[in-house]
Short mmCIF file of C-alpha atoms and ligand atoms in Angstrom, two decimals:
data_model
loop_
_atom_site.label_atom_id
_atom_site.label_comp_id
_atom_site.label_asym_id
_atom_site.label_seq_id
_atom_site.Cartn_x
_atom_site.Cartn_y
_atom_site.Cartn_z
CA MET A 1 11.78 103.07 100.71
CA SER A 2 9.58 100.78 98.72
CA GLN A 3 8.49 101.78 95.56
CA MET A 4 4.63 101.26 96.31
CA GLY A 5 4.16 98.90 93.39
CA SER A 6 5.31 101.13 90.92
CA PRO A 7 6.91 99.49 87.95
CA ARG A 8 9.17 102.50 87.26
CA ASP A 9 11.96 103.71 89.45
CA ARG A 10 11.59 107.61 90.28
CA TYR A 11 14.19 110.08 89.40
CA ALA A 12 13.75 113.90 89.11
CA VAL A 13 15.78 117.37 88.67
CA ILE A 14 15.43 119.77 91.56
CA GLY A 15 15.91 123.14 91.37
CA ASN A 16 14.28 126.64 91.42
CA PRO A 17 13.38 127.73 88.66
CA VAL A 18 13.32 124.29 87.13
CA GLY A 19 10.57 124.18 84.68
CA HIS A 20 12.84 125.07 81.69
CA SER A 21 15.12 122.03 82.43
CA LYS A 22 15.89 119.93 79.51
CA SER A 23 16.86 116.95 81.94
CA PRO A 24 13.40 115.32 81.71
CA PHE A 25 13.72 115.19 78.01
CA ILE A 26 17.23 113.83 78.04
CA HIS A 27 16.32 111.03 80.69
CA ALA A 28 13.48 110.03 78.77
CA ARG A 29 15.45 109.52 75.58
CA PHE A 30 18.12 107.66 77.46
CA ALA A 31 15.46 105.28 79.26
CA GLU A 32 13.95 104.64 75.74
CA GLN A 33 17.57 103.97 74.52
CA THR A 34 18.54 101.52 77.22
CA GLY A 35 15.15 100.00 78.04
CA GLU A 36 15.58 101.08 81.60
CA PRO A 37 12.29 101.46 83.65
CA ILE A 38 12.79 104.81 84.92
CA GLU A 39 10.44 107.81 85.43
CA TYR A 40 11.99 111.21 85.52
CA THR A 41 10.33 114.58 86.35
CA HIS A 42 10.72 118.22 87.42
CA LEU A 43 10.75 118.76 91.01
CA LEU A 44 10.35 122.64 92.04
CA ALA A 45 11.40 123.18 95.64
CA PRO A 46 11.10 126.56 97.37
CA ILE A 47 14.53 128.25 98.13
CA GLU A 48 14.18 127.53 101.77
CA ALA A 49 12.93 124.07 101.41
CA PHE A 50 15.46 121.93 99.62
CA VAL A 51 16.06 119.32 102.41
CA SER A 52 12.41 118.73 103.35
CA HIS A 53 11.68 118.31 99.52
CA VAL A 54 14.24 115.91 99.04
CA GLN A 55 13.29 113.77 102.12
CA ALA A 56 9.78 113.65 100.91
CA PHE A 57 10.98 112.41 97.37
CA ILE A 58 13.05 109.79 99.25
CA GLU A 59 9.93 108.67 101.39
CA ALA A 60 7.87 108.44 98.28
CA GLY A 61 10.22 105.96 96.86
CA GLY A 62 12.66 108.26 94.81
CA ARG A 63 15.99 106.58 93.71
CA GLY A 64 17.87 109.67 92.69
CA LEU A 65 17.97 113.25 91.73
CA ASN A 66 19.79 115.79 89.66
CA VAL A 67 20.29 119.03 91.40
CA THR A 68 20.38 122.33 89.72
CA VAL A 69 20.46 126.22 90.44
CA PRO A 70 20.57 127.23 93.37
CA PHE A 71 20.73 123.90 95.28
CA LYS A 72 24.09 122.38 94.48
CA LEU A 73 26.01 123.60 97.47
CA GLU A 74 22.98 122.62 99.83
CA ALA A 75 23.07 119.04 98.09
CA HIS A 76 26.81 118.69 98.80
CA ALA A 77 26.10 119.42 102.58
CA PHE A 78 23.24 117.22 102.64
CA ALA A 79 24.80 113.94 101.18
CA THR A 80 26.03 111.58 103.51
CA ARG A 81 28.84 110.34 101.12
CA LEU A 82 30.69 112.17 98.52
CA SER A 83 32.56 111.17 95.48
CA PRO A 84 36.06 112.62 95.34
CA ARG A 85 35.00 114.73 92.31
CA ALA A 86 32.07 115.97 94.26
CA ALA A 87 34.32 116.83 97.15
CA ALA A 88 36.87 118.63 94.76
CA ALA A 89 33.94 120.53 93.16
CA GLY A 90 32.49 121.68 96.61
CA ALA A 91 29.12 121.08 94.79
CA VAL A 92 26.48 118.11 94.00
CA ASN A 93 24.60 117.69 90.88
CA THR A 94 23.66 114.03 91.33
CA LEU A 95 22.22 112.29 94.28
CA ARG A 96 21.57 108.65 94.61
CA PHE A 97 19.59 107.17 97.57
CA GLU A 98 20.45 103.75 98.65
CA ALA A 99 20.45 101.92 101.87
CA GLY A 100 19.79 104.86 103.86
CA GLU A 101 22.90 106.65 102.36
CA ILE A 102 22.47 109.79 100.35
CA HIS A 103 25.51 109.54 97.80
CA GLY A 104 26.42 112.86 96.26
CA ASP A 105 28.42 113.13 93.00
CA ASN A 106 29.22 115.83 90.35
CA THR A 107 29.13 114.87 86.77
CA ASP A 108 29.47 118.44 85.22
CA GLY A 109 33.24 118.14 84.80
CA PHE A 110 33.03 114.61 83.34
CA GLY A 111 30.44 115.89 80.93
CA LEU A 112 32.58 118.79 79.81
CA VAL A 113 35.66 116.60 79.35
CA ARG A 114 33.68 113.97 77.57
CA ASP A 115 32.00 116.55 75.20
CA ILE A 116 35.38 118.04 74.42
CA GLU A 117 37.31 114.91 74.09
CA VAL A 118 34.53 112.52 72.32
CA ASN A 119 31.93 114.69 70.71
CA LEU A 120 34.50 117.42 69.46
CA ALA A 121 37.38 115.14 69.01
CA THR A 122 39.68 117.18 70.81
CA PRO A 123 42.27 115.30 73.27
CA LEU A 124 43.18 117.15 76.31
CA LYS A 125 46.21 115.11 77.15
CA GLY A 126 49.35 117.26 76.71
CA VAL A 127 47.58 120.37 75.52
CA ARG A 128 47.46 123.87 76.92
CA ILE A 129 44.15 124.74 78.60
CA LEU A 130 43.02 128.20 79.69
CA LEU A 131 40.04 128.20 82.16
CA LEU A 132 38.01 131.48 82.30
CA GLY A 133 36.26 132.16 85.55
CA ALA A 134 36.82 130.86 89.38
CA GLY A 135 33.25 130.47 90.50
CA GLY A 136 31.35 127.33 91.28
CA ALA A 137 31.22 126.33 87.51
CA ALA A 138 34.84 126.54 87.08
CA ARG A 139 35.86 124.73 90.29
CA GLY A 140 33.57 121.75 89.04
CA VAL A 141 35.66 121.10 86.07
CA VAL A 142 39.27 121.54 87.32
CA LEU A 143 39.82 117.81 88.64
CA PRO A 144 38.33 116.30 85.77
CA MET A 145 40.39 118.26 83.43
CA LEU A 146 43.49 117.51 85.32
CA GLU A 147 42.78 113.99 85.19
CA ARG A 148 43.32 114.10 81.46
CA ALA A 149 46.97 115.04 82.01
CA PRO A 150 47.08 118.34 80.06
CA HIS A 151 50.48 120.25 79.61
CA THR A 152 49.33 123.50 81.22
CA LEU A 153 46.10 124.68 83.02
CA THR A 154 45.94 128.56 83.32
CA ILE A 155 43.06 129.73 85.42
CA VAL A 156 42.06 133.31 84.73
CA ASN A 157 39.56 135.40 86.77
CA ARG A 158 38.21 138.96 86.94
CA THR A 159 38.94 138.72 90.58
CA ALA A 160 42.36 137.33 90.70
CA ALA A 161 42.36 135.96 94.20
CA LYS A 162 39.69 133.53 93.32
CA ALA A 163 41.64 131.92 90.52
CA GLN A 164 44.99 131.81 92.83
CA GLU A 165 42.70 130.02 95.50
CA LEU A 166 41.76 127.40 93.13
CA VAL A 167 45.65 126.95 92.06
CA SER A 168 46.40 126.43 95.63
CA GLN A 169 43.48 124.04 96.02
CA PHE A 170 44.24 121.83 93.10
CA GLY A 171 48.11 122.24 93.34
CA GLU A 172 48.53 118.54 94.63
CA ALA A 173 46.04 117.00 91.80
CA ALA A 174 48.02 119.04 89.15
CA GLN A 175 51.45 117.53 90.35
CA ALA A 176 50.18 114.16 90.23
CA ALA A 177 48.89 114.70 86.59
CA GLY A 178 52.16 116.24 85.61
CA CYS A 179 50.29 119.28 84.88
CA ARG A 180 51.56 123.08 85.18
CA LEU A 181 48.94 124.81 86.99
CA THR A 182 49.00 128.68 87.19
CA GLY A 183 46.42 131.39 87.47
CA GLY A 184 45.38 134.99 88.62
CA GLY A 185 43.92 137.96 86.66
CA ALA A 186 44.19 138.69 83.14
CA THR A 187 47.94 139.02 83.26
CA ALA A 188 48.10 135.35 84.06
CA ILE A 189 47.45 134.61 80.47
CA GLU A 190 50.54 133.19 78.94
CA PRO A 191 52.09 134.07 75.48
CA GLY A 192 50.84 131.91 72.33
CA ALA A 193 47.63 130.62 71.42
CA TYR A 194 45.85 128.13 73.82
CA ASP A 195 44.45 124.61 72.38
CA VAL A 196 41.38 124.89 74.54
CA ILE A 197 39.75 128.01 76.09
CA VAL A 198 36.75 127.23 78.36
CA ASN A 199 34.54 130.17 79.36
CA ALA A 200 33.16 129.14 82.91
CA THR A 201 32.18 132.62 83.64
CA ALA A 202 28.57 133.62 84.13
CA GLY A 203 29.18 136.41 81.59
CA SER A 204 27.15 134.68 78.83
CA LEU A 205 24.05 135.09 80.73
CA ASP A 206 24.04 138.83 80.38
CA ALA A 207 26.06 138.79 76.95
CA ALA A 208 29.13 140.12 78.63
CA LEU A 209 32.46 139.00 77.36
CA PRO A 210 35.15 137.99 79.90
CA GLU A 211 38.19 140.10 79.75
CA CYS A 212 40.84 137.70 77.70
CA ASP A 213 43.59 138.68 75.42
CA ASP A 214 42.92 138.10 71.98
CA ARG A 215 46.37 136.41 71.40
CA ALA A 216 45.13 133.58 73.51
CA PHE A 217 42.93 132.63 70.44
CA GLY A 218 44.22 130.94 67.37
CA GLY A 219 43.32 128.99 64.34
CA GLY A 220 43.98 125.79 66.32
CA THR A 221 41.92 126.77 69.49
CA LEU A 222 38.75 125.18 70.58
CA ALA A 223 36.73 127.80 72.38
CA TYR A 224 34.14 126.19 74.59
CA ASP A 225 31.47 128.31 76.27
CA MET A 226 29.69 126.37 79.17
CA MET A 227 26.61 128.16 78.15
CA TYR A 228 24.35 127.55 75.30
CA GLY A 229 21.42 129.15 73.44
CA ALA A 230 19.63 129.20 70.23
CA GLN A 231 22.42 131.52 68.92
CA PRO A 232 26.17 131.54 69.38
CA THR A 233 27.05 133.11 72.69
CA VAL A 234 29.19 136.48 72.54
CA PHE A 235 31.94 134.47 73.71
CA MET A 236 31.67 132.15 70.76
CA GLN A 237 31.29 134.96 68.21
CA HIS A 238 34.24 136.70 69.45
CA ALA A 239 36.43 133.45 69.33
CA GLN A 240 35.21 132.74 65.76
CA THR A 241 36.20 136.24 64.55
CA LEU A 242 39.75 135.40 65.79
CA GLY A 243 39.77 132.18 63.73
CA ALA A 244 39.03 129.67 66.57
CA ARG A 245 36.64 126.81 66.44
CA ALA A 246 33.75 127.59 68.92
CA ALA A 247 31.33 125.23 70.77
CA ASP A 248 28.59 125.75 73.31
CA GLY A 249 27.76 123.89 76.29
CA LEU A 250 24.65 121.81 75.03
CA GLY A 251 26.93 118.78 74.77
CA MET A 252 28.30 119.15 78.30
CA LEU A 253 24.57 119.11 79.26
CA VAL A 254 23.70 115.84 77.62
CA GLU A 255 27.08 114.18 78.65
CA GLN A 256 26.62 115.25 82.40
CA ALA A 257 23.13 113.57 82.14
CA ALA A 258 24.61 110.66 80.65
CA GLU A 259 27.16 110.10 83.53
CA SER A 260 24.37 110.49 86.06
CA PHE A 261 22.25 108.00 84.20
CA TYR A 262 25.23 105.70 84.61
CA ILE A 263 25.61 106.33 88.26
CA TRP A 264 21.88 105.37 89.02
CA ARG A 265 21.53 102.46 86.54
CA GLY A 266 24.91 101.02 85.78
CA VAL A 267 24.21 101.51 82.14
CA ARG A 268 25.91 104.20 79.86
CA PRO A 269 23.59 105.78 77.39
CA ASP A 270 24.73 107.11 74.09
CA GLY A 271 24.65 110.80 74.37
CA ALA A 272 25.57 111.84 70.75
CA PRO A 273 21.88 110.97 69.07
CA VAL A 274 20.29 112.91 71.89
CA LEU A 275 22.59 115.85 71.63
CA ALA A 276 21.57 115.95 67.86
CA GLU A 277 18.01 115.99 68.70
CA LEU A 278 18.34 118.75 71.11
CA ARG A 279 20.22 120.67 68.68
CA ARG A 280 17.65 120.67 66.23
CA MET A 281 15.04 121.50 68.88
CA LEU A 282 17.08 124.48 69.90
CA ALA A 283 17.51 125.60 66.28
CA ALA A 284 13.75 125.38 65.27
CA PRO A 285 11.85 125.06 68.54
CA SER A 286 8.36 125.18 66.98
CA ALA A 287 9.27 122.06 64.94
CA ALA A 288 9.81 119.88 68.16
P1 LIG B 301 28.83 129.96 88.59
O1 LIG B 301 28.40 128.88 89.79
O2 LIG B 301 28.07 129.99 87.52
O3 LIG B 301 30.40 129.70 88.54
P2 LIG B 301 29.57 131.93 90.32
O4 LIG B 301 30.20 131.10 91.58
O5 LIG B 301 28.75 133.30 91.06
O6 LIG B 301 28.67 131.34 89.42
O7 LIG B 301 30.81 132.69 89.41
C1 LIG B 301 30.51 133.52 88.48
C2 LIG B 301 31.82 133.74 87.72
O8 LIG B 301 31.80 134.44 86.55
C3 LIG B 301 33.04 134.09 88.38
O9 LIG B 301 34.38 133.93 87.98
C4 LIG B 301 32.84 135.58 87.86
O10 LIG B 301 33.96 136.50 88.43
P3 LIG B 301 34.36 137.13 89.59
O11 LIG B 301 34.91 135.96 90.72
O12 LIG B 301 35.41 138.04 89.53
O13 LIG B 301 33.18 137.62 90.17
C5 LIG B 301 32.50 135.54 86.68
N1 LIG B 301 32.05 136.69 86.01
C6 LIG B 301 30.52 137.01 86.18
N2 LIG B 301 30.47 138.12 85.38
C7 LIG B 301 31.51 138.32 84.74
C8 LIG B 301 31.87 139.27 83.82
N3 LIG B 301 30.80 140.25 83.25
N4 LIG B 301 33.12 139.43 83.32
C9 LIG B 301 34.08 138.45 83.84
N5 LIG B 301 33.79 137.64 84.75
C10 LIG B 301 32.49 137.43 84.97
#
């Protein structure tokens, strides 16, 4: 596992497709900011060849990987050690290679919580949260949200049974956090506007609005879509018409990357300036 004389430690984001990933840009900014000597590239792996590509990367001296679609479950299975939050998420987005071990972690939920609490200045302690969706993206953020000790977390999903499964899985963690955890189909939404509504459904990808009672949105609600794009998503637009404040997932992307960088380097970069730069690039791509 020598670095073959390379002055820079090697990292990459592995996925399929992966060419569109903003992670190399983000980590290059973090490296400049902190002075850490890293190189960070894209790594395209064929769908059937995740493990062999990771092994080749390790043999070439690679120190860590971010893992994106569709390999997060395989990365979870491939890791020899899992952080508690990766085990809870059932998925891994960050691998660190050290002393023959493959450490798997998941920084997505941390990134979401940090974006909401720090960048969007919305504390989660004691508030009522509605989580829409119960797939991989939703599962990955439940534990980090519970750890902020919200008053209530309601998980609502088109397929009610999947939301109920998450409620069972995280029942103990909720109890430890003093949080009331409930969930099911659309009828599980409780009366009164929520403080925070997180859209973790894949709906925004095809411009579909997840079913959600309009009364869940109010003037004091932060409506957060884990997706992002040059334009506000349909979920964000809908929330805004109901008087809520809306945010997309670009900040989550930056903050999950910052936490990965911290895992690898022991240095915490500042996400805010990189988020501002990405936001400008997204608004005016030709100016980038
Ligand atoms: P991901 O890893 O992005 O979470 P996933 O595990 O396939 O992907 O989960 C997709 C989530 O989006 C699920 O909660 C799904 O609801 P179902 O469990 O009922 O399938 C939700 N979803 C996808 N399209 C949706 C739509 N048009 N309306 C509402 N929910 C939708």
